[in-house]
XYZ file of C-alpha atoms in Angstrom:
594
model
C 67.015 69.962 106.603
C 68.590 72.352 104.206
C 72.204 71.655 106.451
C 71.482 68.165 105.975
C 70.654 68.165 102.420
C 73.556 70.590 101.414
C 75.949 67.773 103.274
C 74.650 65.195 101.347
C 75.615 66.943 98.291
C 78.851 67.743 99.261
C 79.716 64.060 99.823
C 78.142 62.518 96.962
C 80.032 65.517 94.948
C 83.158 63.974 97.128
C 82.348 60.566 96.475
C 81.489 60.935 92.540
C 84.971 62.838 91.689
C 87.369 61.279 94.669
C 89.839 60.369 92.672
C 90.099 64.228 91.068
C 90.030 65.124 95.620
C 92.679 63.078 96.339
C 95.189 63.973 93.047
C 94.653 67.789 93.613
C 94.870 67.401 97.491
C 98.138 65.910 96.941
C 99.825 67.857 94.081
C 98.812 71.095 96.666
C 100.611 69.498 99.755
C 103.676 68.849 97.543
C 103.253 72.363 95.950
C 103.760 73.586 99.316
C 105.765 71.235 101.369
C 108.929 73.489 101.475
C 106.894 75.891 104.047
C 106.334 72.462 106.462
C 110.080 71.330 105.371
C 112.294 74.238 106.537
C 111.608 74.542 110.038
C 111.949 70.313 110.482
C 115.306 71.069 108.320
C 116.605 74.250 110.199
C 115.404 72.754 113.503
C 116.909 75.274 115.994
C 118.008 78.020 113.733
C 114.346 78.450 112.647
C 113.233 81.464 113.760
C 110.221 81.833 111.467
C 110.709 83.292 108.467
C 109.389 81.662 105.959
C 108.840 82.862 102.764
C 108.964 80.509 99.314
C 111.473 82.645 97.166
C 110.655 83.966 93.785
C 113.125 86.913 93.288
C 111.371 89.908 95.361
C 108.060 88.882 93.653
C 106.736 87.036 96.457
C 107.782 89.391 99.317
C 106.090 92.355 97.319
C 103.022 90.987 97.190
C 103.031 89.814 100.878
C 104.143 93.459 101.816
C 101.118 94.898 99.277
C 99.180 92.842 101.674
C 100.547 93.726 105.192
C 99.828 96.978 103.854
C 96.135 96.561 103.454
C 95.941 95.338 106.828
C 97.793 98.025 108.431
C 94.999 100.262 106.959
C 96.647 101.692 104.093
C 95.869 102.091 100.863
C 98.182 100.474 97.660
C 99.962 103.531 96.043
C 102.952 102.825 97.631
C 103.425 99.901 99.765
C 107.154 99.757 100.280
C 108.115 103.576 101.299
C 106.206 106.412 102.680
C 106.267 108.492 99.880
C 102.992 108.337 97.524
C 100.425 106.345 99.311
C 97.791 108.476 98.772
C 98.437 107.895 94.941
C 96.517 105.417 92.073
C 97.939 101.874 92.621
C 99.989 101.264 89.425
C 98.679 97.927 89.301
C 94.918 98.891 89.425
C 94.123 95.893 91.093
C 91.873 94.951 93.860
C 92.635 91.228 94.854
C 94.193 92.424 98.414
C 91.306 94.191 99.182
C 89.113 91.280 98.872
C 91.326 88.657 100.659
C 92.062 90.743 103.539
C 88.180 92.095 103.693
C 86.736 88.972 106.087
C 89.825 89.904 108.178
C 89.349 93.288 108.434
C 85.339 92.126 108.762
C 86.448 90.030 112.074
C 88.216 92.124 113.525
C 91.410 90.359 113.338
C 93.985 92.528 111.736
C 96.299 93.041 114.758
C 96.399 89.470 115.280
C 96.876 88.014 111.780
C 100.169 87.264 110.285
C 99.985 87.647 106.422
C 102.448 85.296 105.377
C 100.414 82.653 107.079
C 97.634 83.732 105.983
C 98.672 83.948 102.928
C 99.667 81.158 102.167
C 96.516 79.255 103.529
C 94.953 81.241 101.171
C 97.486 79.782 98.891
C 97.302 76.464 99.654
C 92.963 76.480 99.150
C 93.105 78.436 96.138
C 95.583 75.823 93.993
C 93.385 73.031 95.144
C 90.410 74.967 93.833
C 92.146 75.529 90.787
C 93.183 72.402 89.893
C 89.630 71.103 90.489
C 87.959 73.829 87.904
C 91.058 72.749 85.291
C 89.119 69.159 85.765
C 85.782 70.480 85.456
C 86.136 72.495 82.555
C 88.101 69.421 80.703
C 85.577 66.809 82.107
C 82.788 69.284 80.333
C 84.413 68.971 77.120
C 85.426 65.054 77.123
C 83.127 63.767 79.250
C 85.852 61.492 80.501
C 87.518 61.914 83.918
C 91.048 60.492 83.499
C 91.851 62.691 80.464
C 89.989 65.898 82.809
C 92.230 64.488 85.791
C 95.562 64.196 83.759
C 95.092 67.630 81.828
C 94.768 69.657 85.878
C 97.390 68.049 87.292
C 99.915 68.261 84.868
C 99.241 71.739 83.951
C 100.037 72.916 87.255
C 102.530 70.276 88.240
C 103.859 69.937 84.372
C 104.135 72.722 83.077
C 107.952 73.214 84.114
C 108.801 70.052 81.758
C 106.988 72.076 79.355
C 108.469 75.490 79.801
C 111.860 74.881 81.100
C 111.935 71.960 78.615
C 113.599 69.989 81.567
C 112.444 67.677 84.899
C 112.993 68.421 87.849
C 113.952 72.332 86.556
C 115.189 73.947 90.442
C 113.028 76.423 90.524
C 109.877 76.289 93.122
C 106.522 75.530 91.094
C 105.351 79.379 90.307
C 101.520 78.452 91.700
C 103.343 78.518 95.396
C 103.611 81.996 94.227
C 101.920 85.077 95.822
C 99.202 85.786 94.917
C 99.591 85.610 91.534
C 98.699 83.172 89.156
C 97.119 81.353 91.552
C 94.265 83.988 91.723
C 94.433 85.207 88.511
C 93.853 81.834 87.112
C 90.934 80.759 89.463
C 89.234 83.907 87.629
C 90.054 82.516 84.424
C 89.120 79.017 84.666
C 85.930 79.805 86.769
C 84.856 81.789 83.402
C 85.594 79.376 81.312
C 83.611 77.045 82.876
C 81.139 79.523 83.280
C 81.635 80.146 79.306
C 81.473 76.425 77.960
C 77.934 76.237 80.193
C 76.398 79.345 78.740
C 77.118 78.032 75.131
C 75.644 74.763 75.684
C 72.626 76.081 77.629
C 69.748 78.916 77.435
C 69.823 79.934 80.440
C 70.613 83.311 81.115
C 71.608 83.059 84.639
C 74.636 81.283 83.206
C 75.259 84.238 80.739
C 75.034 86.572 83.201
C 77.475 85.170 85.759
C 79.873 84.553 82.857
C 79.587 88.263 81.756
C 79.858 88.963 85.722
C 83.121 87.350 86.512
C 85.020 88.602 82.962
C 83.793 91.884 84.546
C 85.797 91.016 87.652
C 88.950 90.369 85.753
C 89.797 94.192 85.134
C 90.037 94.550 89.131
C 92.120 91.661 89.316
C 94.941 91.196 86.962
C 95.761 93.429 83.717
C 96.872 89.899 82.119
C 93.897 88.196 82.984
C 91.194 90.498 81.301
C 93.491 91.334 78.112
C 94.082 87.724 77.204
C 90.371 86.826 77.984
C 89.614 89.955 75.631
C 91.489 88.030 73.126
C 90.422 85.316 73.537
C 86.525 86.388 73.438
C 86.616 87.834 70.381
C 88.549 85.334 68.737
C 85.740 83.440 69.485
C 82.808 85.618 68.575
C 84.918 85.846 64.855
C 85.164 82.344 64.353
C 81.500 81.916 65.648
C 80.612 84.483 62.928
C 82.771 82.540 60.138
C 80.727 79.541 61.079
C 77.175 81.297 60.774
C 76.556 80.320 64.341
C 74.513 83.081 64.899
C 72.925 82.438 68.598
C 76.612 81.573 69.821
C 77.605 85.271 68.663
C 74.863 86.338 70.427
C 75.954 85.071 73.487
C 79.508 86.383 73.224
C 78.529 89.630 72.542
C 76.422 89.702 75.510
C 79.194 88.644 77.776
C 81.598 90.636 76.325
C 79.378 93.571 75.995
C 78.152 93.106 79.951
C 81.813 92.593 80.867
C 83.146 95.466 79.818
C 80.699 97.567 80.792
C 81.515 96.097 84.616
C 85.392 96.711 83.933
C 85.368 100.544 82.440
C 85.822 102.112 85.046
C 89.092 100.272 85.683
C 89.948 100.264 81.989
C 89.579 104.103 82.318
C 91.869 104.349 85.050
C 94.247 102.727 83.048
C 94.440 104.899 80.127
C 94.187 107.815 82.221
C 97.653 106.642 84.180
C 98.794 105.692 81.030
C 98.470 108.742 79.457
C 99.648 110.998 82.538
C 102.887 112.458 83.090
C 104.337 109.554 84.932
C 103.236 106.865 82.481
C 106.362 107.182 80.567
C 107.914 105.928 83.731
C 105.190 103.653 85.084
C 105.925 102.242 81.377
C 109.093 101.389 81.412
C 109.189 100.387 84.796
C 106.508 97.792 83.819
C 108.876 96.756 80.599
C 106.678 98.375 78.201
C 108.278 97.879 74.773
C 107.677 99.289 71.721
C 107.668 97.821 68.133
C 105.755 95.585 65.483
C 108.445 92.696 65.630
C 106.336 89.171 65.627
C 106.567 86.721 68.601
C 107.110 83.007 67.975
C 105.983 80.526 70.223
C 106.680 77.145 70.254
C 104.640 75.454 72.484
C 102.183 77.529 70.356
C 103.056 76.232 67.363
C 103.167 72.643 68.645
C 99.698 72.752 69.576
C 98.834 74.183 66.318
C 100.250 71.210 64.841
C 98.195 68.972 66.893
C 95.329 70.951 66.417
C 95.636 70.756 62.266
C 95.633 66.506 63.022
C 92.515 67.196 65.599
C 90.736 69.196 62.993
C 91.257 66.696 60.107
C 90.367 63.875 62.250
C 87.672 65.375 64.773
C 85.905 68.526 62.759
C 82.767 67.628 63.430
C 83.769 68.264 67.282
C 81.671 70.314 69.274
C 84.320 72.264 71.245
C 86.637 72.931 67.739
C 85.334 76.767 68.140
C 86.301 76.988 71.995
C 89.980 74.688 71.594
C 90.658 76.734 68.266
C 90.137 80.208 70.130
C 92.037 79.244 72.908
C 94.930 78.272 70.977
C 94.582 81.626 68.460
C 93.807 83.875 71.245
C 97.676 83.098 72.728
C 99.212 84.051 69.493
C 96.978 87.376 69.520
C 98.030 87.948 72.720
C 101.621 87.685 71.500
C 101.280 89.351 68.526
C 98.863 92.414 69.310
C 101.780 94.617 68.705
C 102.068 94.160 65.111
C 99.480 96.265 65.151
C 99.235 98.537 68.022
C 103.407 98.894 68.406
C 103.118 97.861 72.010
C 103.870 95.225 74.853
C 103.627 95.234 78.251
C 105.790 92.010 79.423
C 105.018 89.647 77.323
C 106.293 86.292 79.348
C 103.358 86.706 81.750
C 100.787 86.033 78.771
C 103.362 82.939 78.033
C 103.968 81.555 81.342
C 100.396 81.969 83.195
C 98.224 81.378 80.108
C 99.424 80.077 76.682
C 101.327 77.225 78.567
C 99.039 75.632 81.380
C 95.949 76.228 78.500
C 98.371 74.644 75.939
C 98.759 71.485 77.612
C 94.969 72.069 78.745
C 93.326 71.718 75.125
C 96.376 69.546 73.640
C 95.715 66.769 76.539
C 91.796 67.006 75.125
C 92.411 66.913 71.345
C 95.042 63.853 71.883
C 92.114 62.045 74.021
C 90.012 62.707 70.701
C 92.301 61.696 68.235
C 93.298 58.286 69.662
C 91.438 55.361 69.150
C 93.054 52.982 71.068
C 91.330 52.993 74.910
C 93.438 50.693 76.090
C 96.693 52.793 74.624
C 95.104 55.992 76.124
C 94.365 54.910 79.599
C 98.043 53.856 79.886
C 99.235 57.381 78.326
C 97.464 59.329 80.824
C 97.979 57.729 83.847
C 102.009 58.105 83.083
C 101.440 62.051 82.434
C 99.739 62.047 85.342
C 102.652 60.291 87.360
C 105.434 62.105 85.729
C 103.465 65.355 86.892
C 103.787 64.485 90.262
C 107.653 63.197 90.085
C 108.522 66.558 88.365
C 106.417 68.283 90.765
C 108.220 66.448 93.835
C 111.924 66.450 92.327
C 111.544 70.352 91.376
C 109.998 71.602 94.904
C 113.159 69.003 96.730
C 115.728 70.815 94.214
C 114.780 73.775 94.399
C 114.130 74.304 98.376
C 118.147 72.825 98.423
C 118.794 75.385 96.314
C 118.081 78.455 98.384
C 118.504 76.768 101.786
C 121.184 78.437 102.539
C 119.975 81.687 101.708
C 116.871 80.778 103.543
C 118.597 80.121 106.860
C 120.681 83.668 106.566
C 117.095 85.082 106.494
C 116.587 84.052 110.032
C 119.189 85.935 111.353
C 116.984 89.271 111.030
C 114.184 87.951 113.231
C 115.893 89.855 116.392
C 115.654 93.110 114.534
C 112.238 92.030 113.503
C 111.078 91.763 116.827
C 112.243 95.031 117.855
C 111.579 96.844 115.167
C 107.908 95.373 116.015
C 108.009 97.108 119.034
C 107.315 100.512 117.876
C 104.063 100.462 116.761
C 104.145 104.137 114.836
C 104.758 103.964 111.157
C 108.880 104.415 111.319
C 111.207 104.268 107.799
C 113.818 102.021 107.672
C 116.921 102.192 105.464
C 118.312 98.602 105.162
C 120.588 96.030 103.794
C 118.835 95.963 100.029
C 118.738 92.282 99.735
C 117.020 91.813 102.802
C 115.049 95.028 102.681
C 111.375 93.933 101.888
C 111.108 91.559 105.121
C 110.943 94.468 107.224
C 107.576 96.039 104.518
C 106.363 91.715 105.523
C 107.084 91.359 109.333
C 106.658 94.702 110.372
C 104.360 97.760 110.246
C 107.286 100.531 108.899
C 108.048 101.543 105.464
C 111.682 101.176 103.543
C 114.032 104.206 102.723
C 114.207 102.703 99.388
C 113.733 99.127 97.412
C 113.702 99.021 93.608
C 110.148 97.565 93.803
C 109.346 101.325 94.275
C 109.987 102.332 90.693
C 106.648 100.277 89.482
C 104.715 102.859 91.547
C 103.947 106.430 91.225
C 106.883 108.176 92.413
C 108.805 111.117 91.248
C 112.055 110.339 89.488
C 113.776 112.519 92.094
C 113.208 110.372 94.343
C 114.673 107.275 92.368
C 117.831 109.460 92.095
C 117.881 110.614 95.466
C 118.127 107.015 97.069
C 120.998 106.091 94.792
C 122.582 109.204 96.357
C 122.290 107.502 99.571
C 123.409 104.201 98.817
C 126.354 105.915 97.027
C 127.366 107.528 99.967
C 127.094 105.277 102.231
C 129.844 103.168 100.023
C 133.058 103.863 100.935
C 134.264 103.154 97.849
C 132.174 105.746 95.506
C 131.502 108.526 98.204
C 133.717 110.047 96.750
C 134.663 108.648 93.793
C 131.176 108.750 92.489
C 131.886 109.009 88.542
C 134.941 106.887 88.453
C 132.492 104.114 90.504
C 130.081 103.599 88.082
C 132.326 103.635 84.812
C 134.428 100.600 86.511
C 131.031 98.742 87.821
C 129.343 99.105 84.518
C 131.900 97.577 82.582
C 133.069 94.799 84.680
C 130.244 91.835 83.677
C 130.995 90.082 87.208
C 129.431 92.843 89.096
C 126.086 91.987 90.056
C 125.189 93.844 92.982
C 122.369 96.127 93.737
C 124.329 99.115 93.333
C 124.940 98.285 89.498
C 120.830 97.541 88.944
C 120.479 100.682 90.937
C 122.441 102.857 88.541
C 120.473 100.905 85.520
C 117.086 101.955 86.789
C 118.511 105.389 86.359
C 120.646 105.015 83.268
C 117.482 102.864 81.313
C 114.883 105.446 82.172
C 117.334 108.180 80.829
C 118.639 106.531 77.783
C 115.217 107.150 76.234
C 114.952 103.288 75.028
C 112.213 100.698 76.049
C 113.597 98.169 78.742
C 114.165 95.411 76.628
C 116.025 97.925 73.981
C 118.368 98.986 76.572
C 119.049 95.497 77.972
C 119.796 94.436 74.535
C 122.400 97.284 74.137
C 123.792 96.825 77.564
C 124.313 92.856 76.177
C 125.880 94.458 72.982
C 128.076 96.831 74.179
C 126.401 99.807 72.133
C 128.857 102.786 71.421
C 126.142 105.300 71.765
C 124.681 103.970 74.654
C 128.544 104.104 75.928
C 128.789 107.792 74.948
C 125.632 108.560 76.285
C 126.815 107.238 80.209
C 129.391 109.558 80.009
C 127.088 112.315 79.846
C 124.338 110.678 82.391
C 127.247 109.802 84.899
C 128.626 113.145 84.747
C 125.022 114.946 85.506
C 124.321 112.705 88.287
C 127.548 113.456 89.602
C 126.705 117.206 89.373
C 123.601 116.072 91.425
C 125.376 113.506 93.972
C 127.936 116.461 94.885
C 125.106 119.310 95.517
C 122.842 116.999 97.100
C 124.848 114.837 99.683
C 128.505 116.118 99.598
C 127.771 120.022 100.157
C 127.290 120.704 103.616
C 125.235 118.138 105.955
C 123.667 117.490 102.611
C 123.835 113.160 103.721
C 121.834 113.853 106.661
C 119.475 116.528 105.056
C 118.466 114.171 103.030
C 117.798 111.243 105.313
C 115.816 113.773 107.319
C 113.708 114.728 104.253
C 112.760 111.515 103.899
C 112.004 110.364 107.324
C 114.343 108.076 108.086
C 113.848 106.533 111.752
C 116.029 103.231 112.094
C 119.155 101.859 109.756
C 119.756 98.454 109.487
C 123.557 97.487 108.278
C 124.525 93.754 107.514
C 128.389 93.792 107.613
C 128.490 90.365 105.973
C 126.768 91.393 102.924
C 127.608 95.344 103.166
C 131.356 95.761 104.453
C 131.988 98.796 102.210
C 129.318 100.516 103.849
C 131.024 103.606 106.276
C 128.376 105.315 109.036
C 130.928 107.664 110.484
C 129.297 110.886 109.203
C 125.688 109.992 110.046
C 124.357 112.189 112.402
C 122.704 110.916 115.762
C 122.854 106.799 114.872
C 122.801 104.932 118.250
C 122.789 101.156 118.480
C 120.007 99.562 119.689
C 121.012 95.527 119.050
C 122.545 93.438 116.942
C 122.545 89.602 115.871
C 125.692 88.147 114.160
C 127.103 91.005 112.987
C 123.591 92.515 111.782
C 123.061 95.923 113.185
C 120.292 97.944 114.210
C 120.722 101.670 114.710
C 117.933 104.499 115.420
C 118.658 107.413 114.144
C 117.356 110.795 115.575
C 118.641 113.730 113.070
């Protein structure tokens, strides 16, 4: 009876909002159709990787996750050293998507990328569903809740990128992030808009629950929701709305209670020895410079007409905090001197809730139904056409590099033979497939530098790579004076030396990007004198003796992996005990037994 009855819900629930299904249903499939499109359009050369590209961000998360499943913990998921350590991005979201796996017994059998992106593929459905709740609570009216979900996640590149069509995959195909972060978010803000309109404290308490959930999930999440909540509690006070307060200060109060011990963690990393480098690493800057948004101040603008037209609106409190709480978010460094990456506040947050509350206060303000239905069924078309013409240009885009990717599933597969956790220094722009499709570790990927490692060892793989150039062996000074100043040299080598030279330099990030962009004479000066230590370094640490293969040893090094197509400068001749084990047009595998 209860199966019965809780089936009959469902498909009333189905039946009553099937038009909200059947939108978010298909803005998902055409989210993701580039996974079911590159196998049909590679055909034979398919070999199974697929990953949807978004820089390294993508393939770090999947390889945070194959980590999880291999048993390991997060401190370092990309090389051997340090995974005993904190995990620099205090978060817990792998841990609870891989624990039914792990629960089942499954974890030798699952593959995480398709898991993954199942995972994926359910939780941007689910999102786009609580977007329409939470509007549909405010408005009451389903095509304005409909139009506001899907073109915040399918619309938000017209907004952002200020373009259609902008080739660049939609960023909710993205793992794991925003998609997860976000379902947090909008699950408390529906959560939030019941508790204020209701006495109930069951509501309260799940609201306080899941802003308590936040610090374990996603250090952007729970700050801008910080914002956010006391934005609201202060206007709530302005407005003598004394039982409202209440609530928010229970929430908040109950939240944060739930989320110390995670907060703690934080400031005690933070405040550690390595923090200065898990800092910069993470783009901390420093400074009390204001940031102006535009989007921002667009909706501010609307909001000022909503206000003078609408201020006897129930949800001006809630749409005036959410539009104030961005700009806090923004700004928080005027006073505190400090920000931690700022775009992800912009891009995951001020944005998609931008065109959230702007699509609700332009319901409000018009008058004419007839004029409104019309408006909001063309948003929600244009959604989709961006969302379909962006995913097409964009997967033509990186086809190409998508099909060279294939040509490493030979290695994969052997490398998959050994089941012992091996290291494997590799290609670099190919590296982090072998942390996704296989159990071993990498020598060295830049991703490395965002977790708690010793500087050493930052300067020790740039050693390696540096030696295993031809063309700065031994030239090593000369090298990286020529690479640095010619602006058409873009390869891994040159970021390599920046993660060094940034650090060093003493600046923020965004300081020493703006004085690379600039040309700065002390910077300039300053290289001199970092180029000529390191060289000091390179020389005693890889040129002196069987320093190369000391080295490798140290750091475990099992199996090499040299691409002549995109590494011809690379020169093997002086390391020790390499023997071939296969190869796949003109990709080669080597163990390596020092």
């Amino acid at each position: 009876n209860y199966a019965l009855a809780f089936c009959q819900k469902l498909i009333n629930f189905i039946v009553n909002h099937r038009l909200a299904v059947s939108l978010s249903f298909l803005l998902t499939i055409l989210i993701f159709a580039p996974l079911v499109a590159l196998p049909r359009v590679l055909d034979k050369e398919y070999q199974g990787i697929n990953i949807i590209p978004f820089g390294s961000d993508a393939h770090a998360y999947l390889s945070r996750g194959r980590e999880v499943l291999d048993g390991n913990k997060l401190g370092s998921p990309f090389i051997r050293e340090g995974k005993n350590e904190a995990d620099s991005l205090v978060s817990y979201s792998e841990y609870v998507l891989l624990t039914p796996v792990k629960l089942l017994g499954l974890t030798q059998t699952t593959d995480i990328v398709t898991l993954y992106y199942i995972y994926g593929f359910a939780g941007v459905f689910f999102l786009i569903l609580l977007i329409y709740f939470l509007v549909l609570q405010l408005s009451g009216n389903k095509l304005v809740s409909i139009a506001a979900a899907v073109f915040a996640i399918g619309g938000y590149s017209i907004v952002y990128h200020k373009a259609l069509f902008y080739s660049d995959f939609n960023v909710y195909a993205r793992m794991i992030y925003p998609y997860v972060s976000s379902l947090v978010l909008f699950s408390y803000f529906n959560l939030l808009v019941k508790s204020l309109k209701s006495d109930k404290l069951n509501y309260k308490i799940f609201t306080a629950v899941i802003f308590g959930l936040m610090f374990y999930v996603y250090f952007y999440t729970w700050t801008f929701t910080l914002a956010f909540n006391a934005t609201l509690l202060l206007i709530f006070l302005v407005k003598k709305d004394l039982l409202s307060a209440k609530k928010m200060i229970f929430i908040s109060a109950v939240g944060l209670a739930l989320g110390s011990y995670n907060i703690a963690r934080l400031f005690l990393r933070l405040g550690s020895e390595m923090g200065a480098q898990l800092a910069y690493y993470n783009w901390l800057s420093y400074g009390h410079g204001p940031i102006f948004s535009k989007i921002g101040f667009l909706t501010l603008i609307i909001f000022a007409v909503f206000w003078y037209r609408q201020r006897n609106d129930k949800n001006l409190p809630l749409i005036a905090a959410i539009i104030l709480s961005g700009w806090v978010s923004l700004n928080q460094q005027i006073i505190t001197g400090r920000m931690l990456e700022y775009g992800h506040y912009y891009f995951y947050f001020i944005v998609p809730l931008s065109i959230i509350v702007s699509f609700y206060m332009v319901w409000q303000i018009l008058k004419n139904e007839k004029f409104k239905k019309y408006l909001f069924i063309f948003l929600i078309a244009v959604a989709f056409i961006n969302t379909a013409g962006g995913q097409y240009r964009s997967f033509y885009s990186v086809l190409k590099a998508e099909k060279y990717q294939q040509n490493f599933r030979p290695l994969i597969d052997f490398l998959n033979r050994d089941k012992a956790p091996a290291v494997i220094l590799s290609t670099r722009d190919i590296s982090l497939l072998f942390t996704v499709y296989t159990p071993h570790d990498l020598f060295w990927s830049n991703t490395a530098t965002l977790t708690n490692i010793p500087f050493q060892r930052i300067k020790d793989a740039f050693f390696v790579y540096a030696y295993l150039n031809k063309d700065s062996r031994n030239n090593f000074s000369r090298y990286i004076i020529q690479i640095m100043a010619d602006d058409n040299n873009n390869t891994y080598f040159k970021s390599d030396y920046r993660d060094i030279e940034g650090f060093l330099s003493g600046d923020d990030y965004y300081a020493y990007i703006k004085k690379i962009a600039t040309r700065d004479q002390i910077l300039n000066q300053k290289r001199l004198e970092i180029v000529d230590q390191l060289n000091k370094e390179y020389s005693a640490a890889v040129l002196t003796g069987d320093g190369i293969n000391q080295l490798l040893k140290k750091y475990g090094v099992n199996y090499l992996v040299w691409d002549k197509n995109i590494n011809p400068e690379w020169d093997l001749s002086d390391i020790r005990g390499l023997k071939q084990l296969t190869s796949y047009n003109n990709i080669y595998l080597y163990s390596l037994n020092q």
